[in-house]
Amino acid sequence: MNDMSNSLPRWLRPDVLSMPGYEPVEPPEVLARRLGLPVEAIAKLDANENPYGPSPRVGEALADYKSYHLYPDPAHGEVREALANYIGVGAEHIVAGSGADELLDIVTRMSLAPGDAAVDNVPTFGMYPFIVQLAGGRVAKVSRRDDFTIDLDGIKAAVAQGAKLIFAATPNNPTGNVATAGEIDALLALDALVVLDEAYAEFAGKSYVKLVPQNDNLIVLRTFSKWAGLAGLRAGYGIMPQYLAELAMRVKMPYNLNAAAQVAMLASLQDVGGLMINVNKIINERERLREKLAAVPFLRALPSSANFLLCEVSGLEAKDVWHRLREQGIIVRYYHTALLSNYIRISVGRPQDTDRLVAALQEIGETVHGRA
Ligand SMILES: Cc1ncc(COP(=O)(O)O)c(C=O)c1O
């Protein structure tokens, strides 16, 4: 055995050893066990998942598929054709992968050499710094402005200092706001690769994918996790200039998109109408939730173009609110970061989830302020 007590083993990267790791969400069964509750009592409003699940066609197609014993198509030919049809940009621009997360990883490793910097417009999705650090890159944090719009001057300054890659989510997670066309143009004018993360685009009804073929520094990322209810199958894709798509196809793991994910993506794309009914239900529920939250005195829900609401907590600790909801099986997202320490993020669930959540919040308010 090697004695590791005095020094780190020389075969590991010290920067990786000191990485904090991404904090993933726990599945409902694990949460239920931890909380001593039946799994049906869990309202999972912490990961922006789709409460209505996938299209019924997905289960049928998975059951009918006959080739699980064979490696899946490494070129994702059928999937890319179907995606091209869905988004209106040619298949030669599309690269599919195991969730938008994998595309983030591929494009980051294509762009950053160890020591290179990427702009992270905080607060935003926590995978960006994680993936940059794993690639040996540096994170150039640029804080969003008070209204959570991106700070173009700050980004320009970071690029002037050498940052090569810019991550911008629209709608942004967790703030829910979208980037404007003017902001996108300003980003594209910079000498950097812009990764526009549109994981929630279907809820916003707005996408910049059509800009990809005319811009050699724009990558748009999309996923089936949210609108299509496929978070568990890991299905995402990127739309990029052809020279980047060719490179990504060359350097990705050959069978990165498993057979089940390919089958499920195809089945979903044959039922866009059915899935969009669920998307619209979620959008309507988001607005109903926001109205109901207006009556909770210690919460201020921000407007959102996605399937979640970021809520500012005042007069109470956000962590206490998170904890007290959790004790009842209502799981929302709490952040351990200084920027968001007095916020919680609530994913939009079914109407019964909204009603349960709002009743629980009102009860928390009453126990704090005392009944009249
Ligand atoms: C902004 C953003 N991008 C990407 C993802 C990850 O998507 P996927 O499940 O396809 O990896 C998420 C998931 O929460 C997200 O919020």
XYZ file of N, CA and C in Angstrom, residues 80 90-96 103 106-107 110 212 216 218-219 238-252:
93
model
N -30.693 13.054 -35.447
C -30.287 14.386 -35.919
C -31.211 14.879 -37.028
N -30.232 22.672 -40.176
C -29.767 21.424 -40.801
C -29.080 20.456 -39.846
N -29.226 19.154 -40.150
C -28.652 18.103 -39.304
C -27.131 18.220 -39.200
N -26.504 18.831 -40.194
C -25.033 18.957 -40.164
C -24.583 19.885 -39.027
N -25.525 20.627 -38.458
C -25.202 21.528 -37.343
C -25.449 20.889 -35.980
N -25.973 19.671 -35.969
C -26.482 19.116 -34.709
C -25.597 17.986 -34.184
N -25.338 18.037 -32.889
C -24.611 16.962 -32.208
C -25.459 16.560 -31.003
N -25.739 15.276 -30.860
C -26.581 14.849 -29.741
C -25.708 14.217 -28.657
N -22.985 17.733 -23.637
C -22.583 18.693 -24.679
C -21.750 19.818 -24.085
N -18.312 18.394 -23.673
C -17.590 18.234 -24.945
C -17.098 19.595 -25.456
N -18.000 20.579 -25.494
C -17.582 21.859 -26.090
C -16.564 22.576 -25.201
N -13.325 21.024 -25.964
C -12.864 21.424 -27.301
C -12.227 22.808 -27.271
N -27.410 30.247 -35.516
C -26.186 29.426 -35.547
C -25.512 29.393 -36.926
N -19.970 32.002 -36.565
C -19.004 30.919 -36.351
C -18.616 30.762 -34.883
N -21.095 30.660 -32.252
C -22.298 30.423 -31.430
C -22.644 28.937 -31.369
N -22.801 28.459 -30.132
C -23.313 27.106 -29.899
C -24.566 27.245 -29.047
N -26.689 19.774 -29.158
C -26.140 21.104 -29.383
C -26.303 21.450 -30.850
N -26.479 22.741 -31.123
C -26.581 23.224 -32.496
C -25.382 24.151 -32.664
N -24.545 23.851 -33.638
C -23.294 24.615 -33.737
C -22.874 24.767 -35.192
N -21.974 25.718 -35.476
C -21.468 25.847 -36.831
C -20.886 24.506 -37.285
N -20.928 24.271 -38.597
C -20.566 22.939 -39.093
C -19.148 22.518 -38.683
N -18.203 23.478 -38.694
C -16.828 23.087 -38.359
C -16.735 22.624 -36.906
N -17.565 23.188 -36.035
C -17.558 22.760 -34.628
C -18.320 21.444 -34.461
N -19.407 21.286 -35.228
C -20.174 20.034 -35.146
C -19.286 18.875 -35.602
N -18.510 19.096 -36.661
C -17.639 18.024 -37.152
C -16.575 17.665 -36.111
N -16.046 18.698 -35.482
C -15.033 18.458 -34.449
C -15.650 17.702 -33.258
N -16.828 18.159 -32.856
C -17.489 17.515 -31.704
C -17.795 16.051 -32.014
N -18.234 15.777 -33.234
C -18.534 14.386 -33.604
C -17.258 13.537 -33.566
N -16.128 14.188 -33.857
C -14.864 13.460 -33.877
C -14.351 13.163 -32.466
N -14.570 14.101 -31.542
C -13.943 13.927 -30.215
C -14.888 13.386 -29.142
N -16.170 13.296 -29.447
C -17.095 12.756 -28.439
C -16.845 11.252 -28.274
